Every structure is written in C-alpha cells, then in structure tokens.
Amino acid sequence: MRSTVALLTRSRAALAVMIGAVALAVAATGVGYAAMTKTVTLSIDGKTEKIRTFDDKVGDVLKSKGISLTDHDVVAPGTTSSVADGATIAVKYGR
C-alpha cells in the first residue's frame, strides 16, 4: 500500500487528484449530515430550547432527549407524528 501511494504521489497531477477526491468526500459528508438533521424547538412546561436531531418521529425525539411521559402528560404534536425541520414539540407534564 505504501509503495502504491508513493508511486501515485510522484506525479503532481495524481497528487492533486487525490487531494481533490479527499476534499470532495469530506464536503459531501458535511452536506449529507446537514441534510439529514432537523432543527426542532422543544418546549417542556414552557421552557424552550432548540435541538438538532436525526429522529423522524416526535416520540423518538423525546426518547433521545431522555424525556419520559406518563398518561397524564400532553404532547403536541402526538408522539407518532413526523418531525419536520423547524417544527415545535410541546410537552406539558400532568401533575
């Protein structure tokens, strides 16, 4: 492997192509990450925070944040609803 890389890097053109390919791969990874994440506003009993998530359902977002619900709690939208970028999830704990 080392000798192959050494041979390829002898040519400036080959080196430039390798560097370009690596840069493109890194950029594509960043774009893919940004496209897959969503920014969501999470409101827990009126206290809000913005979070980033890969989750697709409200219940999954809450679970990933460690938020447990009981039958007395209210969640809007419902836990089976889809999450879109820019959405707001509100949780009111029943006391």
JSON list of C-alpha atoms in Angstrom, two decimals:
[
{"chain": "A", "resi": 1, "resn": "MET", "atom": "CA", "xyz": [0.00, 0.00, 0.00]},
{"chain": "A", "resi": 2, "resn": "ARG", "atom": "CA", "xyz": [2.74, 2.40, 0.93]},
{"chain": "A", "resi": 3, "resn": "SER", "atom": "CA", "xyz": [4.56, 1.86, -2.34]},
{"chain": "A", "resi": 4, "resn": "THR", "atom": "CA", "xyz": [1.34, 2.46, -4.30]},
{"chain": "A", "resi": 5, "resn": "VAL", "atom": "CA", "xyz": [0.78, 5.77, -2.54]},
{"chain": "A", "resi": 6, "resn": "ALA", "atom": "CA", "xyz": [4.44, 6.70, -3.10]},
{"chain": "A", "resi": 7, "resn": "LEU", "atom": "CA", "xyz": [4.10, 5.98, -6.82]},
{"chain": "A", "resi": 8, "resn": "LEU", "atom": "CA", "xyz": [0.91, 7.99, -7.11]},
{"chain": "A", "resi": 9, "resn": "THR", "atom": "CA", "xyz": [2.31, 10.99, -5.28]},
{"chain": "A", "resi": 10, "resn": "ARG", "atom": "CA", "xyz": [5.34, 11.27, -7.56]},
{"chain": "A", "resi": 11, "resn": "SER", "atom": "CA", "xyz": [3.17, 12.93, -10.12]},
{"chain": "A", "resi": 12, "resn": "ARG", "atom": "CA", "xyz": [1.86, 16.34, -9.10]},
{"chain": "A", "resi": 13, "resn": "ALA", "atom": "CA", "xyz": [-1.27, 15.79, -11.17]},
{"chain": "A", "resi": 14, "resn": "ALA", "atom": "CA", "xyz": [-2.02, 12.50, -9.43]},
{"chain": "A", "resi": 15, "resn": "LEU", "atom": "CA", "xyz": [-1.41, 14.13, -6.04]},
{"chain": "A", "resi": 16, "resn": "ALA", "atom": "CA", "xyz": [-3.77, 16.98, -6.93]},
{"chain": "A", "resi": 17, "resn": "VAL", "atom": "CA", "xyz": [-6.46, 14.49, -7.98]},
{"chain": "A", "resi": 18, "resn": "MET", "atom": "CA", "xyz": [-6.07, 12.55, -4.72]},
{"chain": "A", "resi": 19, "resn": "ILE", "atom": "CA", "xyz": [-6.31, 15.72, -2.63]},
{"chain": "A", "resi": 20, "resn": "GLY", "atom": "CA", "xyz": [-9.35, 16.84, -4.62]},
{"chain": "A", "resi": 21, "resn": "ALA", "atom": "CA", "xyz": [-11.06, 13.47, -4.13]},
{"chain": "A", "resi": 22, "resn": "VAL", "atom": "CA", "xyz": [-10.49, 13.60, -0.37]},
{"chain": "A", "resi": 23, "resn": "ALA", "atom": "CA", "xyz": [-11.75, 17.20, -0.16]},
{"chain": "A", "resi": 24, "resn": "LEU", "atom": "CA", "xyz": [-14.85, 16.26, -2.15]},
{"chain": "A", "resi": 25, "resn": "ALA", "atom": "CA", "xyz": [-15.55, 13.30, 0.12]},
{"chain": "A", "resi": 26, "resn": "VAL", "atom": "CA", "xyz": [-15.27, 15.46, 3.24]},
{"chain": "A", "resi": 27, "resn": "ALA", "atom": "CA", "xyz": [-17.55, 18.12, 1.74]},
{"chain": "A", "resi": 28, "resn": "ALA", "atom": "CA", "xyz": [-20.14, 15.53, 0.68]},
{"chain": "A", "resi": 29, "resn": "THR", "atom": "CA", "xyz": [-20.18, 14.09, 4.20]},
{"chain": "A", "resi": 30, "resn": "GLY", "atom": "CA", "xyz": [-20.85, 17.54, 5.66]},
{"chain": "A", "resi": 31, "resn": "VAL", "atom": "CA", "xyz": [-23.65, 18.23, 3.20]},
{"chain": "A", "resi": 32, "resn": "GLY", "atom": "CA", "xyz": [-25.20, 14.82, 3.90]},
{"chain": "A", "resi": 33, "resn": "TYR", "atom": "CA", "xyz": [-25.10, 15.45, 7.65]},
{"chain": "A", "resi": 34, "resn": "ALA", "atom": "CA", "xyz": [-26.72, 18.86, 7.28]},
{"chain": "A", "resi": 35, "resn": "ALA", "atom": "CA", "xyz": [-29.45, 17.48, 5.01]},
{"chain": "A", "resi": 36, "resn": "MET", "atom": "CA", "xyz": [-30.33, 14.65, 7.39]},
{"chain": "A", "resi": 37, "resn": "THR", "atom": "CA", "xyz": [-30.58, 16.68, 10.60]},
{"chain": "A", "resi": 38, "resn": "LYS", "atom": "CA", "xyz": [-33.51, 18.79, 11.65]},
{"chain": "A", "resi": 39, "resn": "THR", "atom": "CA", "xyz": [-33.59, 21.79, 13.96]},
{"chain": "A", "resi": 40, "resn": "VAL", "atom": "CA", "xyz": [-36.55, 21.48, 16.32]},
{"chain": "A", "resi": 41, "resn": "THR", "atom": "CA", "xyz": [-37.83, 23.71, 19.11]},
{"chain": "A", "resi": 42, "resn": "LEU", "atom": "CA", "xyz": [-38.57, 21.64, 22.20]},
{"chain": "A", "resi": 43, "resn": "SER", "atom": "CA", "xyz": [-40.86, 23.19, 24.82]},
{"chain": "A", "resi": 44, "resn": "ILE", "atom": "CA", "xyz": [-41.03, 21.40, 28.17]},
{"chain": "A", "resi": 45, "resn": "ASP", "atom": "CA", "xyz": [-43.57, 23.02, 30.53]},
{"chain": "A", "resi": 46, "resn": "GLY", "atom": "CA", "xyz": [-42.92, 26.35, 28.79]},
{"chain": "A", "resi": 47, "resn": "LYS", "atom": "CA", "xyz": [-39.11, 26.18, 28.85]},
{"chain": "A", "resi": 48, "resn": "THR", "atom": "CA", "xyz": [-37.88, 26.11, 25.26]},
{"chain": "A", "resi": 49, "resn": "GLU", "atom": "CA", "xyz": [-34.63, 25.04, 23.64]},
{"chain": "A", "resi": 50, "resn": "LYS", "atom": "CA", "xyz": [-33.54, 24.43, 20.08]},
{"chain": "A", "resi": 51, "resn": "ILE", "atom": "CA", "xyz": [-32.14, 20.98, 19.39]},
{"chain": "A", "resi": 52, "resn": "ARG", "atom": "CA", "xyz": [-30.77, 19.14, 16.34]},
{"chain": "A", "resi": 53, "resn": "THR", "atom": "CA", "xyz": [-31.99, 15.63, 15.68]},
{"chain": "A", "resi": 54, "resn": "PHE", "atom": "CA", "xyz": [-31.89, 12.80, 13.16]},
{"chain": "A", "resi": 55, "resn": "ASP", "atom": "CA", "xyz": [-35.14, 11.34, 14.53]},
{"chain": "A", "resi": 56, "resn": "ASP", "atom": "CA", "xyz": [-38.24, 11.17, 12.33]},
{"chain": "A", "resi": 57, "resn": "LYS", "atom": "CA", "xyz": [-41.00, 10.83, 14.97]},
{"chain": "A", "resi": 58, "resn": "VAL", "atom": "CA", "xyz": [-41.87, 13.05, 17.95]},
{"chain": "A", "resi": 59, "resn": "GLY", "atom": "CA", "xyz": [-41.67, 10.10, 20.37]},
{"chain": "A", "resi": 60, "resn": "ASP", "atom": "CA", "xyz": [-38.16, 9.26, 19.14]},
{"chain": "A", "resi": 61, "resn": "VAL", "atom": "CA", "xyz": [-37.00, 12.87, 19.65]},
{"chain": "A", "resi": 62, "resn": "LEU", "atom": "CA", "xyz": [-38.33, 12.85, 23.21]},
{"chain": "A", "resi": 63, "resn": "LYS", "atom": "CA", "xyz": [-36.76, 9.46, 23.92]},
{"chain": "A", "resi": 64, "resn": "SER", "atom": "CA", "xyz": [-33.37, 10.57, 22.61]},
{"chain": "A", "resi": 65, "resn": "LYS", "atom": "CA", "xyz": [-33.53, 13.59, 24.95]},
{"chain": "A", "resi": 66, "resn": "GLY", "atom": "CA", "xyz": [-34.36, 11.33, 27.91]},
{"chain": "A", "resi": 67, "resn": "ILE", "atom": "CA", "xyz": [-37.89, 12.67, 28.31]},
{"chain": "A", "resi": 68, "resn": "SER", "atom": "CA", "xyz": [-40.30, 10.13, 29.81]},
{"chain": "A", "resi": 69, "resn": "LEU", "atom": "CA", "xyz": [-44.04, 10.55, 29.53]},
{"chain": "A", "resi": 70, "resn": "THR", "atom": "CA", "xyz": [-46.98, 9.29, 31.59]},
{"chain": "A", "resi": 71, "resn": "ASP", "atom": "CA", "xyz": [-50.67, 9.00, 30.74]},
{"chain": "A", "resi": 72, "resn": "HIS", "atom": "CA", "xyz": [-51.27, 12.42, 32.38]},
{"chain": "A", "resi": 73, "resn": "ASP", "atom": "CA", "xyz": [-48.80, 14.29, 30.14]},
{"chain": "A", "resi": 74, "resn": "VAL", "atom": "CA", "xyz": [-49.81, 16.14, 26.96]},
{"chain": "A", "resi": 75, "resn": "VAL", "atom": "CA", "xyz": [-47.61, 16.19, 23.85]},
{"chain": "A", "resi": 76, "resn": "ALA", "atom": "CA", "xyz": [-48.29, 18.24, 20.74]},
{"chain": "A", "resi": 77, "resn": "PRO", "atom": "CA", "xyz": [-47.97, 17.08, 18.08]},
{"chain": "A", "resi": 78, "resn": "GLY", "atom": "CA", "xyz": [-48.57, 13.45, 19.11]},
{"chain": "A", "resi": 79, "resn": "THR", "atom": "CA", "xyz": [-45.70, 11.03, 19.68]},
{"chain": "A", "resi": 80, "resn": "THR", "atom": "CA", "xyz": [-46.37, 9.20, 16.41]},
{"chain": "A", "resi": 81, "resn": "SER", "atom": "CA", "xyz": [-46.30, 12.40, 14.33]},
{"chain": "A", "resi": 82, "resn": "SER", "atom": "CA", "xyz": [-43.50, 13.08, 11.89]},
{"chain": "A", "resi": 83, "resn": "VAL", "atom": "CA", "xyz": [-40.89, 15.71, 12.70]},
{"chain": "A", "resi": 84, "resn": "ALA", "atom": "CA", "xyz": [-40.04, 18.37, 10.10]},
{"chain": "A", "resi": 85, "resn": "ASP", "atom": "CA", "xyz": [-37.20, 20.87, 10.14]},
{"chain": "A", "resi": 86, "resn": "GLY", "atom": "CA", "xyz": [-38.31, 23.93, 12.12]},
{"chain": "A", "resi": 87, "resn": "ALA", "atom": "CA", "xyz": [-41.07, 22.08, 13.99]},
{"chain": "A", "resi": 88, "resn": "THR", "atom": "CA", "xyz": [-42.02, 22.77, 17.60]},
{"chain": "A", "resi": 89, "resn": "ILE", "atom": "CA", "xyz": [-42.71, 19.96, 20.06]},
{"chain": "A", "resi": 90, "resn": "ALA", "atom": "CA", "xyz": [-44.54, 20.93, 23.25]},
{"chain": "A", "resi": 91, "resn": "VAL", "atom": "CA", "xyz": [-44.73, 18.80, 26.39]},
{"chain": "A", "resi": 92, "resn": "LYS", "atom": "CA", "xyz": [-46.92, 19.69, 29.36]},
{"chain": "A", "resi": 93, "resn": "TYR", "atom": "CA", "xyz": [-46.50, 17.40, 32.34]},
{"chain": "A", "resi": 94, "resn": "GLY", "atom": "CA", "xyz": [-49.68, 16.40, 34.16]},
{"chain": "A", "resi": 95, "resn": "ARG", "atom": "CA", "xyz": [-49.33, 16.89, 37.86]}
]
